[in-house]
Coordinates of C-alpha atoms and ligand atoms in Angstrom, one line a residue:
X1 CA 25.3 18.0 -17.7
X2 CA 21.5 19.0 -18.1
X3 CA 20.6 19.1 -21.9
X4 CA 18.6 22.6 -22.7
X5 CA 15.4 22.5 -21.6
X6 CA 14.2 23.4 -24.7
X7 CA 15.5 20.3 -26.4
X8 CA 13.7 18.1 -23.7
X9 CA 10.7 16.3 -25.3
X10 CA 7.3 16.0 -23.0
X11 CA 7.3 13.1 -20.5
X12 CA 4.2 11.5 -18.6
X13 CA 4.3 9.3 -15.8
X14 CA 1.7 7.6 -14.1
X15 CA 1.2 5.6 -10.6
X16 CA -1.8 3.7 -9.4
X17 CA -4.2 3.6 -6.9
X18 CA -4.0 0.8 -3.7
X19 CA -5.5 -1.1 -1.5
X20 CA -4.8 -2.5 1.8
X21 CA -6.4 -5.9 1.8
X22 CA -5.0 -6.9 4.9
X23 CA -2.9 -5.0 7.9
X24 CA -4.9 -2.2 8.9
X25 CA -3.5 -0.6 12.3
X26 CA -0.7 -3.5 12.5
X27 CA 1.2 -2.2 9.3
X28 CA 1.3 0.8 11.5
X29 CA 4.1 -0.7 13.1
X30 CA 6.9 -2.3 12.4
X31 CA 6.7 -5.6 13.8
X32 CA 4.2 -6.2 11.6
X33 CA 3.1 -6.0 7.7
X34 CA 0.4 -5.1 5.5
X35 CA -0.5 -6.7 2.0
X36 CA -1.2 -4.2 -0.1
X37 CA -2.6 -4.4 -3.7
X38 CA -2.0 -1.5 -6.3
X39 CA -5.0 -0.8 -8.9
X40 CA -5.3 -0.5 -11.8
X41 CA -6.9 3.1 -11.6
X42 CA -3.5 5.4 -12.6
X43 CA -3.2 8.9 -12.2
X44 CA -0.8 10.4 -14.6
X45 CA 1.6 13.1 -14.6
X46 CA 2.4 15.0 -17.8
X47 CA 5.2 17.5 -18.0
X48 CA 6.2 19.8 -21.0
X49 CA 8.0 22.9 -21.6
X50 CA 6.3 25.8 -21.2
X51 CA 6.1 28.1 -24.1
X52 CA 7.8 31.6 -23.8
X53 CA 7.5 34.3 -25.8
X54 CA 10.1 36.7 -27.4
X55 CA 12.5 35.2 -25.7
X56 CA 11.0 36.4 -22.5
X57 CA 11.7 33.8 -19.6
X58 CA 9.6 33.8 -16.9
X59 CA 10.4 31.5 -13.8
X60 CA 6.8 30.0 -13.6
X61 CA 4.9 26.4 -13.1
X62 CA 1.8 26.2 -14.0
X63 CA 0.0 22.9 -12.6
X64 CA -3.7 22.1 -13.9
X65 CA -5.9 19.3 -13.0
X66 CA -8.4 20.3 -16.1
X67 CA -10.8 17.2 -15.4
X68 CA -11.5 19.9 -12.1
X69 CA -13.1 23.5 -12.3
X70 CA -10.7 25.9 -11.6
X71 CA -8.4 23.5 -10.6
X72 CA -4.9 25.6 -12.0
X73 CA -2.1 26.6 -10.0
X74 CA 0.9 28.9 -10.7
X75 CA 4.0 28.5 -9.0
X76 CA 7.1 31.3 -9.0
X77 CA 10.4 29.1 -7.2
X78 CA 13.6 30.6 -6.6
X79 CA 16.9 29.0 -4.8
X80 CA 17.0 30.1 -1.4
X81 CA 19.8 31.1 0.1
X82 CA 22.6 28.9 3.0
X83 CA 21.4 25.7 0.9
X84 CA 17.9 26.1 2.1
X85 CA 16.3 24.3 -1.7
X86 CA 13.7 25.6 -3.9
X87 CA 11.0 27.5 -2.5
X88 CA 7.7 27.8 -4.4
X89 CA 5.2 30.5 -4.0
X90 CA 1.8 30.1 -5.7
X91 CA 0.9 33.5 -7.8
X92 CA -2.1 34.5 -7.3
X93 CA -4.0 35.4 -10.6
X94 CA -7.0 37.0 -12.0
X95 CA -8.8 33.9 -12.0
X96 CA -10.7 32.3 -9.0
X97 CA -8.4 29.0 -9.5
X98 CA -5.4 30.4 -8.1
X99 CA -7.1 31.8 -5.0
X100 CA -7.0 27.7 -3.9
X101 CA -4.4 26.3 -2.5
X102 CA -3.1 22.5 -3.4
X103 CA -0.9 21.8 -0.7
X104 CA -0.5 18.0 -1.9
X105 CA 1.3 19.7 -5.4
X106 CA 3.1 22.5 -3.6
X107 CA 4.8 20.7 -1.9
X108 CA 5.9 17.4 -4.0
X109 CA 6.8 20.5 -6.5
X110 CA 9.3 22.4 -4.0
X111 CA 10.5 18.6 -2.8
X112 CA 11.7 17.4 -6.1
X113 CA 12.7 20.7 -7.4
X114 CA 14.7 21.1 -4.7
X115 CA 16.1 17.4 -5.0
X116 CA 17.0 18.0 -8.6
X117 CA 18.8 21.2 -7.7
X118 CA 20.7 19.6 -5.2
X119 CA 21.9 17.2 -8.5
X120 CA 22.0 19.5 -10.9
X121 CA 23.5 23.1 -11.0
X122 CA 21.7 24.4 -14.0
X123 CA 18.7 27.0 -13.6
X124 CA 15.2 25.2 -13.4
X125 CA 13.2 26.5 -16.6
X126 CA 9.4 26.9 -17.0
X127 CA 7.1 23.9 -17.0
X128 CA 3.5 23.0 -17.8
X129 CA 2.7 19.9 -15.6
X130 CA -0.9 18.4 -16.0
X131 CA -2.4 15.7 -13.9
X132 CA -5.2 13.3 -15.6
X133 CA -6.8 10.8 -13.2
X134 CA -8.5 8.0 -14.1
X135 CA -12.6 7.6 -13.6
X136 CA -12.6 5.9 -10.6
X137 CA -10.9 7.9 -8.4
X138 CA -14.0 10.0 -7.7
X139 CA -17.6 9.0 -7.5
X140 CA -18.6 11.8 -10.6
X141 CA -22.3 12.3 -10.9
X142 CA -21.0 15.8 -11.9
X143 CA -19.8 14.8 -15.1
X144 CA -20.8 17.1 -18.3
X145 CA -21.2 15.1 -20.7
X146 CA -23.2 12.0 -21.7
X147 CA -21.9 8.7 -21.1
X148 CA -21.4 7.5 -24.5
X149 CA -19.1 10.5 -24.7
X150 CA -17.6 9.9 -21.4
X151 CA -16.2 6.5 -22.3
X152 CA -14.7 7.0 -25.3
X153 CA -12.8 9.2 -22.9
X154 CA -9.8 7.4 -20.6
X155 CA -10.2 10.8 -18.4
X156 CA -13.3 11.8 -17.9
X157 CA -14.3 15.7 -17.3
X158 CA -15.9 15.7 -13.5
X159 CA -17.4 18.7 -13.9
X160 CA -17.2 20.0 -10.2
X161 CA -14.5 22.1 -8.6
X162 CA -11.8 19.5 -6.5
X163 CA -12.8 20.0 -3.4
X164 CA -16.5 18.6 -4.1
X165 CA -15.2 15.8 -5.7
X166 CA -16.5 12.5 -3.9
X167 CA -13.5 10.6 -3.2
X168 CA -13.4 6.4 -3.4
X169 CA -10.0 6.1 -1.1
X170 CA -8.2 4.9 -3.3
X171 CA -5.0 7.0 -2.3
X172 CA -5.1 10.1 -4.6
X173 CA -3.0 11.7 -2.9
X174 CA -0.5 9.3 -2.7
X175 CA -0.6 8.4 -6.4
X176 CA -0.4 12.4 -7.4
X177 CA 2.0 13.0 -5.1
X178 CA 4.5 10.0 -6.6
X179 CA 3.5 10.2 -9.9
X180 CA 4.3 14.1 -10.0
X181 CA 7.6 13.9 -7.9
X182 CA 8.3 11.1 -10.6
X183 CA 7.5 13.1 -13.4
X184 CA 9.0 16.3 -12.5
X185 CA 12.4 14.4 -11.9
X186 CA 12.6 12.6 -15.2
X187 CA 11.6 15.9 -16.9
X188 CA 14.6 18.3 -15.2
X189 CA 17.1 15.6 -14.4
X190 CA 19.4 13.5 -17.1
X191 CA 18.6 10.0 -17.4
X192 CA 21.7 9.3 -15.9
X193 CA 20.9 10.4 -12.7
X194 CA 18.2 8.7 -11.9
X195 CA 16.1 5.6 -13.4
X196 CA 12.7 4.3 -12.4
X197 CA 13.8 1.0 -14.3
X198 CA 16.7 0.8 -11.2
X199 CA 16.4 -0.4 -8.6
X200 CA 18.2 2.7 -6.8
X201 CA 16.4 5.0 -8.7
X202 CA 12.8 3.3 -7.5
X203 CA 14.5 3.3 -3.9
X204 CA 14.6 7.1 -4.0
X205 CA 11.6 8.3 -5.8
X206 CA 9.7 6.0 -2.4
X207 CA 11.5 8.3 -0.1
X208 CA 11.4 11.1 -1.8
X209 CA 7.5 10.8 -2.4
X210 CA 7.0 9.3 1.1
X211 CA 8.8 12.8 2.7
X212 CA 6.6 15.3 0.5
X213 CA 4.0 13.3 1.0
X214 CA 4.1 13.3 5.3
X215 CA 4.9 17.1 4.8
X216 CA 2.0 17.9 2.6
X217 CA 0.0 15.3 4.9
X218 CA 1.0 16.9 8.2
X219 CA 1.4 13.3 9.8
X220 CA 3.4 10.0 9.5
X221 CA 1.2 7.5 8.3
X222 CA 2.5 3.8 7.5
X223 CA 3.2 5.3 3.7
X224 CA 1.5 1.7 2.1
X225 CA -0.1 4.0 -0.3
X226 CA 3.1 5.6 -1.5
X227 CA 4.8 2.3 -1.4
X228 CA 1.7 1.1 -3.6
X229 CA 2.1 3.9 -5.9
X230 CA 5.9 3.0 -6.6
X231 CA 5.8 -0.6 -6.0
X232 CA 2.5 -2.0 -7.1
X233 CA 1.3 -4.8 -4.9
X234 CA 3.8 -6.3 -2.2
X235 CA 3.8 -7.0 1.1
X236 CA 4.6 -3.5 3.1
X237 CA 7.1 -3.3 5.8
X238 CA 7.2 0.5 6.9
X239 CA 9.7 2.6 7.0
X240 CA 10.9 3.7 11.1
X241 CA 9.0 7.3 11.5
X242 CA 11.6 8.6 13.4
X243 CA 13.5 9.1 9.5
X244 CA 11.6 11.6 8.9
X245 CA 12.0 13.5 12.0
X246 CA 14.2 16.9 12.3
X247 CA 14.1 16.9 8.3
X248 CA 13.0 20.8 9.1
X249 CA 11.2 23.3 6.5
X250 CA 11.9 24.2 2.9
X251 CA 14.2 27.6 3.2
X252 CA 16.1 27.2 6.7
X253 CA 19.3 26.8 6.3
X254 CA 20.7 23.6 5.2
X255 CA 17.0 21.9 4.0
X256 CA 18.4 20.9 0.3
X257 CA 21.1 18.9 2.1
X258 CA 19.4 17.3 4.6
X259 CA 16.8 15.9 2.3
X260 CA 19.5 15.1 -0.7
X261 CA 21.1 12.7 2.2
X262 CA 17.7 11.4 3.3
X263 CA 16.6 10.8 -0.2
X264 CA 19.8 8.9 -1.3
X265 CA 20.0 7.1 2.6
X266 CA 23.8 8.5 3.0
X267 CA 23.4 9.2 6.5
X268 CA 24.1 6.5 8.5
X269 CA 21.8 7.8 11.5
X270 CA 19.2 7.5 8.4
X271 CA 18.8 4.5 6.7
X272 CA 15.7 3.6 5.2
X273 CA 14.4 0.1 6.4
X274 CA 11.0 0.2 4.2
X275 CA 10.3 -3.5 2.8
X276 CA 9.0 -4.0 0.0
X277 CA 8.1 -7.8 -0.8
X278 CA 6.6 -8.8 -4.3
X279 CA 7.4 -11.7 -5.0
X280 CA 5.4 -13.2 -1.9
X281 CA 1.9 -11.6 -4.1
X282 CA 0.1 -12.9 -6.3
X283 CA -3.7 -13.2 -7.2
X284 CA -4.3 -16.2 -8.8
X285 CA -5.6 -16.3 -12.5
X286 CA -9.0 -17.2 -12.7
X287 CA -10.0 -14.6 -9.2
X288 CA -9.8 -10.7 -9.4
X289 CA -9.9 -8.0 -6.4
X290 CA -12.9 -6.0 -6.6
X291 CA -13.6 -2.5 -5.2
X292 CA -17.0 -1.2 -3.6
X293 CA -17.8 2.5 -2.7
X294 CA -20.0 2.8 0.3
X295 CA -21.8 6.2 -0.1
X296 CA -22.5 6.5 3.5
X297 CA -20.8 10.1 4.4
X298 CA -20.2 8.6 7.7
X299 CA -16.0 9.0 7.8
X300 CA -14.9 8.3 11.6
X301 CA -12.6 10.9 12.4
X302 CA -9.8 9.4 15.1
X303 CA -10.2 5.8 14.3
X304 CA -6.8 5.1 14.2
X305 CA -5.9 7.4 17.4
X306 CA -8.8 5.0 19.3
X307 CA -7.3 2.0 18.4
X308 CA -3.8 2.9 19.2
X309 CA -5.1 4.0 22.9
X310 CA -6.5 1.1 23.2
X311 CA -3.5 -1.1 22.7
X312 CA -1.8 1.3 24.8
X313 CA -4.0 0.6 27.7
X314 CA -4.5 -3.1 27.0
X315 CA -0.5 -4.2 25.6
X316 CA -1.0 -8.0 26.4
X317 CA -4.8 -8.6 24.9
X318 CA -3.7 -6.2 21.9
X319 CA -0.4 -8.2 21.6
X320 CA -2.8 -11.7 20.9
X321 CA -4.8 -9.9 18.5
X322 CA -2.1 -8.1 16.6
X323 CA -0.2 -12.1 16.2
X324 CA -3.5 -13.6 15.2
X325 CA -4.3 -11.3 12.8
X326 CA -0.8 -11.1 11.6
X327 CA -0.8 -14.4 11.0
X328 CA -4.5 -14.7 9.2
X329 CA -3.4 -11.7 6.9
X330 CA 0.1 -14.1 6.5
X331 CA -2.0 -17.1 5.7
X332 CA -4.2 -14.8 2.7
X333 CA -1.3 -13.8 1.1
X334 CA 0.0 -17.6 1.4
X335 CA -3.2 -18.9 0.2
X336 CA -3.2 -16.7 -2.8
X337 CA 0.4 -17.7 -3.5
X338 CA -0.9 -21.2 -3.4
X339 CA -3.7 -20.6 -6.0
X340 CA -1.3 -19.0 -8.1
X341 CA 0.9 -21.7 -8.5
X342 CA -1.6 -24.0 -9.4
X343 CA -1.8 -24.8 -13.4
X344 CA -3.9 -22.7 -14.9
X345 CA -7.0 -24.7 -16.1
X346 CA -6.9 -26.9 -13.3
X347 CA -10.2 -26.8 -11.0
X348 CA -9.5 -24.8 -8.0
X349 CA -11.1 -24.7 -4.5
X350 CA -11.6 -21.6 -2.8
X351 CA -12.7 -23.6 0.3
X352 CA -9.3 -22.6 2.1
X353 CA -9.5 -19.0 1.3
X354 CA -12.9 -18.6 1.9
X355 CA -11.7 -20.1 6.0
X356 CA -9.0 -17.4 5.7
X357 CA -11.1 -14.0 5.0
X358 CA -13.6 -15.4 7.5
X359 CA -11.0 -15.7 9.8
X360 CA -9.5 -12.5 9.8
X361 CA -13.1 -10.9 9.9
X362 CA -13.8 -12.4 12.9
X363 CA -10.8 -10.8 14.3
X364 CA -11.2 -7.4 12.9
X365 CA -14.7 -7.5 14.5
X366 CA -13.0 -8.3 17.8
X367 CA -10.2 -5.5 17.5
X368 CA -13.6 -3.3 16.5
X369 CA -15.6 -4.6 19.4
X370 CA -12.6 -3.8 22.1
X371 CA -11.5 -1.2 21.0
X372 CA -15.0 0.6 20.3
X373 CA -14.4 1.3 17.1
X374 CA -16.4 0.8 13.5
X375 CA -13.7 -0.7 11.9
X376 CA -16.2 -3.4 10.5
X377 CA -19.7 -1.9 11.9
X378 CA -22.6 -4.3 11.3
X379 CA -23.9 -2.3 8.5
X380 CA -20.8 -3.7 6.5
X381 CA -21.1 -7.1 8.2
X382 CA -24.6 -7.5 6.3
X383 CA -22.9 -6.4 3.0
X384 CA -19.8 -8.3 3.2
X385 CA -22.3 -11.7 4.3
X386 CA -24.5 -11.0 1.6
X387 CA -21.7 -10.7 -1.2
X388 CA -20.2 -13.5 -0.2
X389 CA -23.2 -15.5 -0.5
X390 CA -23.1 -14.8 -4.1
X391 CA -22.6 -17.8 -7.0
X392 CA -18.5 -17.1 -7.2
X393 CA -18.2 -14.2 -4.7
X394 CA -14.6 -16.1 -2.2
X395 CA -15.1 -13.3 0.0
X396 CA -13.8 -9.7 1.2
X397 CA -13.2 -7.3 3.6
X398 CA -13.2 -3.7 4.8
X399 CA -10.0 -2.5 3.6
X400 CA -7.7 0.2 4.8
X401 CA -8.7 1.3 8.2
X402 CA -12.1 0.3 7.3
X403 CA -15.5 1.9 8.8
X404 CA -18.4 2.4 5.8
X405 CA -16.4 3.4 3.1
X406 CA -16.0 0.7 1.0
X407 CA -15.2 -2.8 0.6
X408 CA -13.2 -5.3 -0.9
X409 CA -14.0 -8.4 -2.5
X410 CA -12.0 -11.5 -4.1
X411 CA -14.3 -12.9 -6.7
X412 CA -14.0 -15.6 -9.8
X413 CA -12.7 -13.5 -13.0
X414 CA -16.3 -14.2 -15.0
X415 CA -18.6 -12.3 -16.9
X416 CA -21.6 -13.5 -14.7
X417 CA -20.2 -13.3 -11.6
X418 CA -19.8 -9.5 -12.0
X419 CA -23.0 -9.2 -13.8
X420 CA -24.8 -10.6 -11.0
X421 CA -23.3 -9.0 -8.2
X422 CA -24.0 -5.6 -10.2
X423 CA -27.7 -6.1 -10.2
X424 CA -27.5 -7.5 -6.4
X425 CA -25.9 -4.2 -4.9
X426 CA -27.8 -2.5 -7.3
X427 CA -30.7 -3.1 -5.1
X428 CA -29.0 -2.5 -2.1
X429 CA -28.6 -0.1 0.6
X430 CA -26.2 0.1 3.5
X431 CA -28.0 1.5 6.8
X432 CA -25.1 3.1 8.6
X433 CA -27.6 4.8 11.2
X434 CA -27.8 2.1 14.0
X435 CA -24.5 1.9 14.5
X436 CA -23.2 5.4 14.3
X437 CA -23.0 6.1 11.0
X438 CA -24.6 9.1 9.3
X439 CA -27.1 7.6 6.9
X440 CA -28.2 5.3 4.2
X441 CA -25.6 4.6 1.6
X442 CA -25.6 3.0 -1.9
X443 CA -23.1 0.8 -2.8
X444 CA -21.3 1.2 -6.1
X445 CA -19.1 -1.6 -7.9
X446 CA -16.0 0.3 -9.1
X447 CA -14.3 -0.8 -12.6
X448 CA -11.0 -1.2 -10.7
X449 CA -9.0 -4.3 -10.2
X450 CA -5.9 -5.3 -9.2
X451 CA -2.7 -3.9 -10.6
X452 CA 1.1 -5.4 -10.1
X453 CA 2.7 -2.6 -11.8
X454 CA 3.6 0.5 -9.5
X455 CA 5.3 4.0 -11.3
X456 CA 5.2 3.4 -14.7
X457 CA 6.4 5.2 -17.5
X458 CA 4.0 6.0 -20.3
X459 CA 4.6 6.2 -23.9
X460 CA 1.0 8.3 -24.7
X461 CA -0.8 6.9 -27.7
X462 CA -1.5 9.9 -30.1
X463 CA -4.5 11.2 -28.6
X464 CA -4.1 10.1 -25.2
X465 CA -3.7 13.4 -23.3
X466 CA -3.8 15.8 -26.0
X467 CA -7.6 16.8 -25.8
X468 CA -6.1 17.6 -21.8
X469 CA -3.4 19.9 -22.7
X470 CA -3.0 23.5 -23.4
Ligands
ADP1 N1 -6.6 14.8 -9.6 C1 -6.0 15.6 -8.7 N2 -5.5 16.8 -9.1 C2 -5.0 17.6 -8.2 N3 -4.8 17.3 -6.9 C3 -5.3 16.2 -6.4 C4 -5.9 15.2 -7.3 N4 -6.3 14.2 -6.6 C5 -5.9 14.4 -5.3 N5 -5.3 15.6 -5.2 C6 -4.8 16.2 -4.0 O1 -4.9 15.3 -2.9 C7 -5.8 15.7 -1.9 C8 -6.7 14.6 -1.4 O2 -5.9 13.9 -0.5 P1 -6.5 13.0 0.6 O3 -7.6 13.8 1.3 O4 -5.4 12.5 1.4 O5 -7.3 11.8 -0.2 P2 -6.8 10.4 -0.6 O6 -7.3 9.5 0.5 O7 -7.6 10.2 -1.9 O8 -5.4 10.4 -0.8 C9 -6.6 16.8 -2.6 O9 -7.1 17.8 -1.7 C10 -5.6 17.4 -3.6 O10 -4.7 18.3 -2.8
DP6_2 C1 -5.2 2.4 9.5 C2 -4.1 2.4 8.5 O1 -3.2 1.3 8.9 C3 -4.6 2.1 7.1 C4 -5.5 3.2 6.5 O2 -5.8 2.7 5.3 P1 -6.9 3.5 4.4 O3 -6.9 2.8 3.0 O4 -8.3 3.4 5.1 O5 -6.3 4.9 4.4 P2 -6.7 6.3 3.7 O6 -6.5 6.2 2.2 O7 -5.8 7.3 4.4 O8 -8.2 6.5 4.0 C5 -3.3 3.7 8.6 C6 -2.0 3.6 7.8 O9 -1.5 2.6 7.5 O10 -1.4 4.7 7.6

């Protein structure tokens, strides 16, 4: 049985950001993996009662991201009717911030609302849910106030509505969306019936997050960024797409059911085959991951639709490529695991995993070459040679899908390494216009790293959110 909501004490949740270092396009299939690494840039999730008064009850949400202009959204739900879940309908205000839609929130609010009405038969009651993300999420020129002020600050105010926010990629959406689904289900649901300290429980917040978040997304990606968000760093086997087919729409008849039985993997036609594998990542003590944000407003639409025609067309050349590069992103993750397990003052050579990155460049520059794609353009080729030319710079990458948003780089955990690549990128600029890009773009060293830890739990120092909430 639900205890009152009134009795419920505010929870927070948070989930971090990711990064696929290795196993863009082939972690798009099954056959093959990705090795993702969480960061340590969190966005968190805070839910608390919301104050009536006189009694009165109103069924209402509000969700506010207040870091945003007018970023608040009110949400009426009600029970549909023949089992159909909770449907949520935003109310449109006075003010301009509930003219906006945030389709990312709608919907990971009407999927776990209707997931925790499908466990528990009490009435939902109002609920003030506030989203903080941390600075590195969005490139914030924007911000309002000076920096001294700013980084006493963990969240910083960006100043600028959300959708001119400049985002780095570091999977927002996919961090919101599980940190909220999270959040609202330790908030309405009894301990008992579900933990994110069991295994089980960890298990259904992935698939709960990785529906709402296809819905919200319109498409079936490979979900690494969901898995990131609940897992941390692993290595990422996806989930069959077809699991999510013929899941149907919040309201038709039989929708709460359906995704009660998808959630908890009860149907036998629908078992979840995600693979989640930590234990084969490490990053050795003594390196860090290291996150670059290429300002060069050049993102290539239909990169992964190009590359997928292209295997298509050319099954057995693709079919070399996918196993070499399967095995060069195999060999990183080995090679890290190696490091790892080496004492940790003993004198380590890179030498190996320097080979490795070079490797799997040279590959992704083929895969980009036949497939006529920018996946590493030569604009990043330069960038990525000149970091790594750097005193204690291994090497790096273009994650993810790649093209000129950003890169990553493995680097020796010291002050003067950092300091040094700073000042060099400092200086530079990343000409995106020879080939296809859209223009010049700085280069920015994000303060992220990498994180192990995926959905976590937070017990708020005093202060922590407060200057946040309402
Ligand atoms: N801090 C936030 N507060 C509210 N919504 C957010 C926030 N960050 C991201 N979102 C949601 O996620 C969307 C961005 O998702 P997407 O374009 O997929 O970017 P990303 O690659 O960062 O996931 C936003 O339009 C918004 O709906
Ligand atoms: C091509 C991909 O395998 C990797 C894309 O990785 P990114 O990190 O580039 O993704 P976004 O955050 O959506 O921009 C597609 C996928 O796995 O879904």
């Amino acid at each position: 049985m639900l205890s009152k909501t009134a009795e419920r004490g505010a929870i927070a949740i948070s989930a971090p950001g990711k990064v696929l270092l290795a196993g863009g396009y082939l972690v798009l299939d099954r056959d093959y993996t990705g090795l993702v690494f969480g960061l340590d840039a969190r966005i968190h999730v805070h839910v608390q009662t919301l104050p009536t008064c006189d009694g009165l009850i109103l069924s209402e949400i509000i969700v506010r991201s207040p870091q945003f202009r007018d970023a608040e959204w009110r949400y009426g739900y009600r029970l549909t009717e023949d089992d159909g879940g909770i449907q949520v309908t935003q109310l449109k205000g006075h003010s301009t911030s509930s003219q906006s839609r945030n389709r990312f929130v709608e919907t990971a609010l009407a999927y776990a609302l209707t997931y925790v009405s499908s466990l528990a038969h009490e009435s939902i009651e109002p609920a003030s849910i506030t989203i903080l993300a941390d600075t590195d999420y969005y490139s914030h020129a924007g911000t309002s106030e000076s920096t001294t002020t700013q980084a006493k600050k963990r969240f910083p105010d960006f100043n600028v509505p959300l959708t001119e926010a400049h985002k780095t990629g570091l999977g927002s959406s996919a961090a919101l969306v599980t940190a909220f689904t999270a959040a609202v289900l330790s908030h309405y649901l009894p301990p008992n019936a579900i933990s994110l300290d069991t295994e089980s429980g960890r298990a259904r917040l992935h698939n709960l997050a990785q529906a709402a978040h296809c819905a919200a997304q319109g498409k079936v990606g490979s979900g690494f960024d969901v898995a990131a968000a609940v897992y941390g760093s692993c290595i990422y086997k996806r989930f069959s797409p077809s699991l999510l087919e013929g899941l149907g729409e919040i309201g038709t008849t039989g929708f709460s059911n359906h995704l009660r039985s998808l959630i908890e993997g009860t149907d036998p036609m629908k078992k979840w085959d995600t693979q989640i594998n930590k234990s084969a990542v490490s990053v050795p003590k003594g390196l860090k991951l290291l996150m670059c944000d290429v300002d060069c407003g050049s993102e290539t639409v239909g990169m992964v639709k190009t590359v997928l025609n292209w295997r298509k067309d050319k099954p057995e050349e693709a079919a070399l490529l996918w196993a070499a590069l399967q095995k060069g992103n195999e060999d990183l993750a080995g090679e890290l695991r190696r490091l790892a397990q080496l004492p940790e003052h003993s004198a380590k050579d890179y030498e190996d995993l320097r080979v490795v990155i070079l490797t799997i460049r040279s590959l992704i520059r083929e895969m980009s070459e036949k497939a006529g794609v920018p996946i590493e353009p030569r604009a990043q080729t330069e960038l990525l040679d000149a970091c790594s030319r750097l005193p204690g710079v291994i090497g790096g990458v273009v994650p993810g899908a790649g093209g000129f948003d950003a890169i990553a780089l493995l680097v020796e955990d010291k002050v003067e390494v950092v300091t040094e690549l700073h000042s060099f990128l400092d200086a530079y600029k990343v000409d995106a216009t020879e080939d296809g890009g859209a223009s010049m773009g700085k280069v920015r060293l994000l303060g992220v790293k990498q994180e192990m830890e995926g959905i976590k739990a937070e017990e708020p120092e005093p202060g922590l959110y407060s200057d946040w909430l309402r």
